[in-house]
Amino acid sequence: MRILITTDLYIPTINGVVTSVLNLEKELKEQGHEVKVLTVSDEFKAKTDGIHYYMKSIPSGIYPEVRIPFANVDTYVNELIAWHPDIVHSQCEFFSFYYAKKIAKATGASLVHTYHTLYEQYTEYIPLGKVIEKNVLETWIRRRLRNVECIIAPTRKVERTLRGYGIWGDINVIPTGIRLDKFKEQVSEEKLVACREALGISAEKKILLSLGRLGFEKNTAELLRGFAKLVEKRSDLVFVIVGDGPARQMLEEKTRELGIEEQVKFAGMVKPEEVSMYYQMGDVFVCASTSETQGLTYIEALANGLPLVCRKDECLNGVLQAGENGYAYETMEEFAGYIEAVLQVQKEMRIKKSRASAYPFSTEVFGKNVENVYRKIQRRGVFEEDESITICEKQRYGVKKRSWTSHGYARRIS
């Protein structure tokens, strides 16, 4: 199949959406499909290598690293229309989505969309975001996705959210997964020691690790408050925060306010090839976010042998096995108790159980499941167009009437 992926976010940006897109692109190519990507450039310059098409852009001023296509991109769009994709798979609801719809309509390609982001969690970044009512957001998303033939949700949490918006079309739950091969190798003890020394952490210290973008929606301040309570009783703990973002200054001020600046280390952004080193240096991965649609860092942490202590959230369903690879807390008392419980388990056993629980979330499984969705859509299209097949047979095979309403392809042929 010829598959066009459209996305507002792509390398060099590093986040969950980009990771998902890169994994999908890699797996589809390995399955033998022809894949191209239409995305937004990270500079005021359009460019293409014939596979990746970057639209000239300017900063959005809405959310860090989100940029707006600036100039006419008809040349790229016309080239991709001439390429005639079988599937157009959009990954973002904003700027590139317009071109995804345009190309799908011009070519007759099936339009698939992955819903990555729960926007209710991002009002800090949107002008007047605090006063936007939930029903307005729901209506916008419902209308935005009305022409999508199929939606992919990374978790049941996202599916339930979309159903709550009144979207009753075809939604498939497919966890994104991670490239487990990147985390199979154990980082050498010499590198782990050197990393500790660079951060000023002695060998006897136990490390709580947070890794990811420092956005306000990640609720990292809650972890600082919980950690401050822990160090009142234990002097052998250090909290390492890896990543950067708009909330960093606030978090640094919070550490001083809590009097824990000596026990908290801000490592900043690290190179992708160094991520495993930071995971494996830690003793427990902590996260207080409820904004995750899947939480790829949870799976990355497990793959590196790091158990989880995270705020209870639906996206942990199927990932966290209480007492085996970590715990989900609801109160600060539970947070402290679960940290103690994890650290009492022998480190070798923590590593073994955590790594074993990451295996079902491989990118190979992810890629195959997405391919199955594509093939299902194509089969459905064949049945729709074949007049020799009765309506009853079409119903049996799940063929749905194309309904350009806010509910998407919701009504069966009748």
Short mmCIF file of N, CA and C in Angstrom, two decimals, residues 60-148:
data_model
loop_
_atom_site.label_atom_id
_atom_site.label_comp_id
_atom_site.label_asym_id
_atom_site.label_seq_id
_atom_site.Cartn_x
_atom_site.Cartn_y
_atom_site.Cartn_z
N SER A 60 3.94 29.25 16.46
CA SER A 60 2.52 29.47 16.70
C SER A 60 2.26 30.43 17.84
N GLY A 61 3.17 30.45 18.82
CA GLY A 61 2.95 31.26 20.00
C GLY A 61 1.91 30.67 20.92
N ILE A 62 1.40 29.47 20.60
CA ILE A 62 0.37 28.82 21.42
C ILE A 62 0.99 27.80 22.35
N TYR A 63 1.79 26.90 21.78
CA TYR A 63 2.43 25.84 22.57
C TYR A 63 3.84 25.68 22.05
N PRO A 64 4.83 25.52 22.94
CA PRO A 64 6.22 25.38 22.50
C PRO A 64 6.37 24.28 21.45
N GLU A 65 7.13 24.58 20.40
CA GLU A 65 7.47 23.66 19.32
C GLU A 65 6.33 23.43 18.33
N VAL A 66 5.15 24.01 18.57
CA VAL A 66 4.07 23.95 17.58
C VAL A 66 4.23 25.14 16.64
N ARG A 67 4.27 24.86 15.33
CA ARG A 67 4.49 25.90 14.34
C ARG A 67 3.36 25.87 13.30
N ILE A 68 3.18 27.00 12.61
CA ILE A 68 2.09 27.15 11.66
C ILE A 68 2.65 27.21 10.24
N PRO A 69 2.16 26.37 9.31
CA PRO A 69 2.59 26.50 7.91
C PRO A 69 2.32 27.91 7.42
N PHE A 70 3.31 28.48 6.75
CA PHE A 70 3.24 29.92 6.44
C PHE A 70 2.91 30.21 4.98
N ALA A 71 3.47 29.42 4.07
CA ALA A 71 3.33 29.75 2.66
C ALA A 71 2.47 28.71 1.94
N ASN A 72 2.12 29.02 0.71
CA ASN A 72 1.35 28.10 -0.11
C ASN A 72 2.15 26.82 -0.34
N VAL A 73 1.52 25.68 -0.11
CA VAL A 73 2.22 24.41 -0.25
C VAL A 73 1.59 23.56 -1.36
N ASP A 74 0.99 24.22 -2.34
CA ASP A 74 0.31 23.49 -3.40
C ASP A 74 1.24 22.55 -4.16
N THR A 75 2.51 22.95 -4.31
CA THR A 75 3.46 22.10 -5.04
C THR A 75 3.59 20.74 -4.36
N TYR A 76 3.77 20.76 -3.04
CA TYR A 76 3.88 19.51 -2.30
C TYR A 76 2.58 18.72 -2.34
N VAL A 77 1.48 19.43 -2.13
CA VAL A 77 0.17 18.76 -2.11
C VAL A 77 -0.13 18.11 -3.45
N ASN A 78 0.14 18.83 -4.54
CA ASN A 78 -0.11 18.29 -5.87
C ASN A 78 0.78 17.09 -6.17
N GLU A 79 2.01 17.15 -5.69
CA GLU A 79 2.93 16.01 -5.89
C GLU A 79 2.43 14.77 -5.14
N LEU A 80 1.90 14.98 -3.94
CA LEU A 80 1.40 13.85 -3.15
C LEU A 80 0.08 13.33 -3.72
N ILE A 81 -0.73 14.21 -4.28
CA ILE A 81 -1.96 13.77 -4.94
C ILE A 81 -1.61 12.91 -6.16
N ALA A 82 -0.60 13.34 -6.92
CA ALA A 82 -0.16 12.58 -8.09
C ALA A 82 0.42 11.22 -7.70
N TRP A 83 1.00 11.15 -6.52
CA TRP A 83 1.53 9.88 -5.99
C TRP A 83 0.40 8.90 -5.70
N HIS A 84 -0.76 9.42 -5.39
CA HIS A 84 -2.01 8.68 -5.21
C HIS A 84 -1.93 7.65 -4.08
N PRO A 85 -1.91 8.11 -2.83
CA PRO A 85 -1.87 7.18 -1.69
C PRO A 85 -3.15 6.37 -1.56
N ASP A 86 -3.03 5.18 -0.98
CA ASP A 86 -4.21 4.36 -0.66
C ASP A 86 -4.80 4.77 0.68
N ILE A 87 -3.92 5.17 1.60
CA ILE A 87 -4.32 5.58 2.95
C ILE A 87 -3.68 6.92 3.27
N VAL A 88 -4.45 7.85 3.83
CA VAL A 88 -3.89 9.07 4.42
C VAL A 88 -4.12 8.95 5.91
N HIS A 89 -3.04 8.93 6.68
CA HIS A 89 -3.13 8.73 8.13
C HIS A 89 -2.67 10.00 8.84
N SER A 90 -3.62 10.79 9.32
CA SER A 90 -3.28 12.04 10.01
C SER A 90 -3.01 11.78 11.48
N GLN A 91 -2.12 12.61 12.05
CA GLN A 91 -1.69 12.43 13.44
C GLN A 91 -1.99 13.64 14.32
N CYS A 92 -2.40 14.75 13.71
CA CYS A 92 -2.69 15.98 14.47
C CYS A 92 -3.95 16.62 13.90
N GLU A 93 -4.69 17.31 14.76
CA GLU A 93 -5.99 17.87 14.37
C GLU A 93 -5.90 19.28 13.79
N PHE A 94 -4.74 19.89 13.80
CA PHE A 94 -4.66 21.29 13.43
C PHE A 94 -4.20 21.49 11.98
N PHE A 95 -2.97 21.93 11.77
CA PHE A 95 -2.55 22.48 10.49
C PHE A 95 -2.41 21.44 9.38
N SER A 96 -1.70 20.35 9.64
CA SER A 96 -1.52 19.35 8.59
C SER A 96 -2.81 18.58 8.30
N PHE A 97 -3.76 18.62 9.23
CA PHE A 97 -5.02 17.89 9.05
C PHE A 97 -5.79 18.41 7.84
N TYR A 98 -5.72 19.72 7.62
CA TYR A 98 -6.40 20.31 6.45
C TYR A 98 -5.89 19.68 5.16
N TYR A 99 -4.56 19.49 5.07
CA TYR A 99 -3.98 18.92 3.86
C TYR A 99 -4.26 17.43 3.76
N ALA A 100 -4.36 16.76 4.90
CA ALA A 100 -4.72 15.34 4.90
C ALA A 100 -6.09 15.15 4.26
N LYS A 101 -7.05 15.99 4.68
CA LYS A 101 -8.40 15.89 4.12
C LYS A 101 -8.40 16.22 2.62
N LYS A 102 -7.66 17.23 2.26
CA LYS A 102 -7.62 17.66 0.86
C LYS A 102 -7.06 16.56 -0.03
N ILE A 103 -5.98 15.94 0.39
CA ILE A 103 -5.34 14.89 -0.41
C ILE A 103 -6.22 13.64 -0.46
N ALA A 104 -6.84 13.29 0.68
CA ALA A 104 -7.72 12.12 0.70
C ALA A 104 -8.91 12.32 -0.23
N LYS A 105 -9.49 13.51 -0.20
CA LYS A 105 -10.65 13.79 -1.05
C LYS A 105 -10.28 13.76 -2.52
N ALA A 106 -9.09 14.29 -2.86
CA ALA A 106 -8.67 14.35 -4.27
C ALA A 106 -8.32 12.98 -4.84
N THR A 107 -7.87 12.08 -3.99
CA THR A 107 -7.40 10.78 -4.47
C THR A 107 -8.36 9.63 -4.17
N GLY A 108 -9.37 9.88 -3.33
CA GLY A 108 -10.25 8.80 -2.92
C GLY A 108 -9.63 7.89 -1.88
N ALA A 109 -8.51 8.33 -1.29
CA ALA A 109 -7.85 7.52 -0.26
C ALA A 109 -8.68 7.50 1.01
N SER A 110 -8.55 6.43 1.78
CA SER A 110 -9.21 6.36 3.09
C SER A 110 -8.48 7.26 4.06
N LEU A 111 -9.24 8.03 4.84
CA LEU A 111 -8.65 8.95 5.82
C LEU A 111 -8.75 8.33 7.22
N VAL A 112 -7.59 8.04 7.79
CA VAL A 112 -7.47 7.48 9.14
C VAL A 112 -6.85 8.54 10.03
N HIS A 113 -7.26 8.58 11.28
CA HIS A 113 -6.72 9.59 12.19
C HIS A 113 -6.38 8.98 13.55
N THR A 114 -5.19 9.28 14.06
CA THR A 114 -4.83 8.89 15.42
C THR A 114 -5.02 10.09 16.33
N TYR A 115 -5.80 9.89 17.40
CA TYR A 115 -6.09 10.97 18.35
C TYR A 115 -5.13 10.85 19.53
N HIS A 116 -4.14 11.74 19.57
CA HIS A 116 -3.07 11.65 20.55
C HIS A 116 -3.29 12.48 21.81
N THR A 117 -3.98 13.62 21.69
CA THR A 117 -3.91 14.65 22.72
C THR A 117 -5.25 14.92 23.38
N LEU A 118 -5.26 14.95 24.72
CA LEU A 118 -6.45 15.35 25.47
C LEU A 118 -6.33 16.85 25.76
N TYR A 119 -7.01 17.65 24.96
CA TYR A 119 -6.78 19.10 24.98
C TYR A 119 -7.23 19.78 26.27
N GLU A 120 -8.12 19.14 27.03
CA GLU A 120 -8.55 19.75 28.28
C GLU A 120 -7.37 20.01 29.22
N GLN A 121 -6.29 19.23 29.03
CA GLN A 121 -5.13 19.34 29.92
C GLN A 121 -4.15 20.44 29.51
N TYR A 122 -4.45 21.14 28.40
CA TYR A 122 -3.48 22.08 27.86
C TYR A 122 -3.98 23.53 27.82
N THR A 123 -4.91 23.87 28.70
CA THR A 123 -5.47 25.22 28.68
C THR A 123 -4.46 26.29 29.07
N GLU A 124 -3.37 25.90 29.74
CA GLU A 124 -2.33 26.87 30.12
C GLU A 124 -1.74 27.56 28.90
N TYR A 125 -1.78 26.88 27.74
CA TYR A 125 -1.07 27.37 26.57
C TYR A 125 -1.97 28.07 25.57
N ILE A 126 -3.29 27.99 25.75
CA ILE A 126 -4.22 28.50 24.75
C ILE A 126 -4.81 29.83 25.21
N PRO A 127 -4.75 30.87 24.37
CA PRO A 127 -5.39 32.13 24.73
C PRO A 127 -6.87 31.91 25.06
N LEU A 128 -7.30 32.44 26.20
CA LEU A 128 -8.67 32.27 26.70
C LEU A 128 -9.01 30.80 26.99
N GLY A 129 -7.95 29.97 27.10
CA GLY A 129 -8.18 28.54 27.34
C GLY A 129 -8.96 28.25 28.60
N LYS A 130 -8.78 29.07 29.62
CA LYS A 130 -9.46 28.85 30.90
C LYS A 130 -10.97 29.05 30.81
N VAL A 131 -11.39 29.84 29.81
CA VAL A 131 -12.82 30.13 29.74
C VAL A 131 -13.53 29.35 28.63
N ILE A 132 -12.78 28.52 27.90
CA ILE A 132 -13.40 27.70 26.86
C ILE A 132 -14.19 26.58 27.53
N GLU A 133 -15.46 26.52 27.29
CA GLU A 133 -16.29 25.50 27.92
C GLU A 133 -16.06 24.14 27.27
N LYS A 134 -16.26 23.10 28.08
CA LYS A 134 -16.03 21.73 27.63
C LYS A 134 -16.88 21.38 26.41
N ASN A 135 -18.11 21.84 26.40
CA ASN A 135 -18.99 21.49 25.27
C ASN A 135 -18.52 22.13 23.97
N VAL A 136 -17.85 23.29 24.08
CA VAL A 136 -17.30 23.94 22.89
C VAL A 136 -16.17 23.09 22.32
N LEU A 137 -15.30 22.59 23.21
CA LEU A 137 -14.20 21.74 22.79
C LEU A 137 -14.74 20.46 22.15
N GLU A 138 -15.73 19.86 22.79
CA GLU A 138 -16.31 18.62 22.28
C GLU A 138 -16.90 18.82 20.88
N THR A 139 -17.62 19.92 20.70
CA THR A 139 -18.24 20.21 19.41
C THR A 139 -17.18 20.41 18.34
N TRP A 140 -16.12 21.12 18.68
CA TRP A 140 -15.04 21.38 17.71
C TRP A 140 -14.39 20.07 17.27
N ILE A 141 -14.07 19.21 18.22
CA ILE A 141 -13.41 17.94 17.88
C ILE A 141 -14.36 17.04 17.08
N ARG A 142 -15.61 17.00 17.49
CA ARG A 142 -16.59 16.17 16.77
C ARG A 142 -16.72 16.62 15.32
N ARG A 143 -16.78 17.92 15.10
CA ARG A 143 -16.88 18.43 13.74
C ARG A 143 -15.58 18.25 12.97
N ARG A 144 -14.47 18.40 13.67
CA ARG A 144 -13.17 18.27 13.02
C ARG A 144 -12.97 16.86 12.46
N LEU A 145 -13.44 15.87 13.17
CA LEU A 145 -13.20 14.48 12.78
C LEU A 145 -14.37 13.84 12.04
N ARG A 146 -15.32 14.66 11.61
CA ARG A 146 -16.55 14.08 11.05
C ARG A 146 -16.31 13.32 9.76
N ASN A 147 -15.29 13.68 8.98
CA ASN A 147 -15.06 13.01 7.70
C ASN A 147 -14.02 11.90 7.78
N VAL A 148 -13.57 11.61 8.98
CA VAL A 148 -12.56 10.56 9.16
C VAL A 148 -13.23 9.20 9.10
#
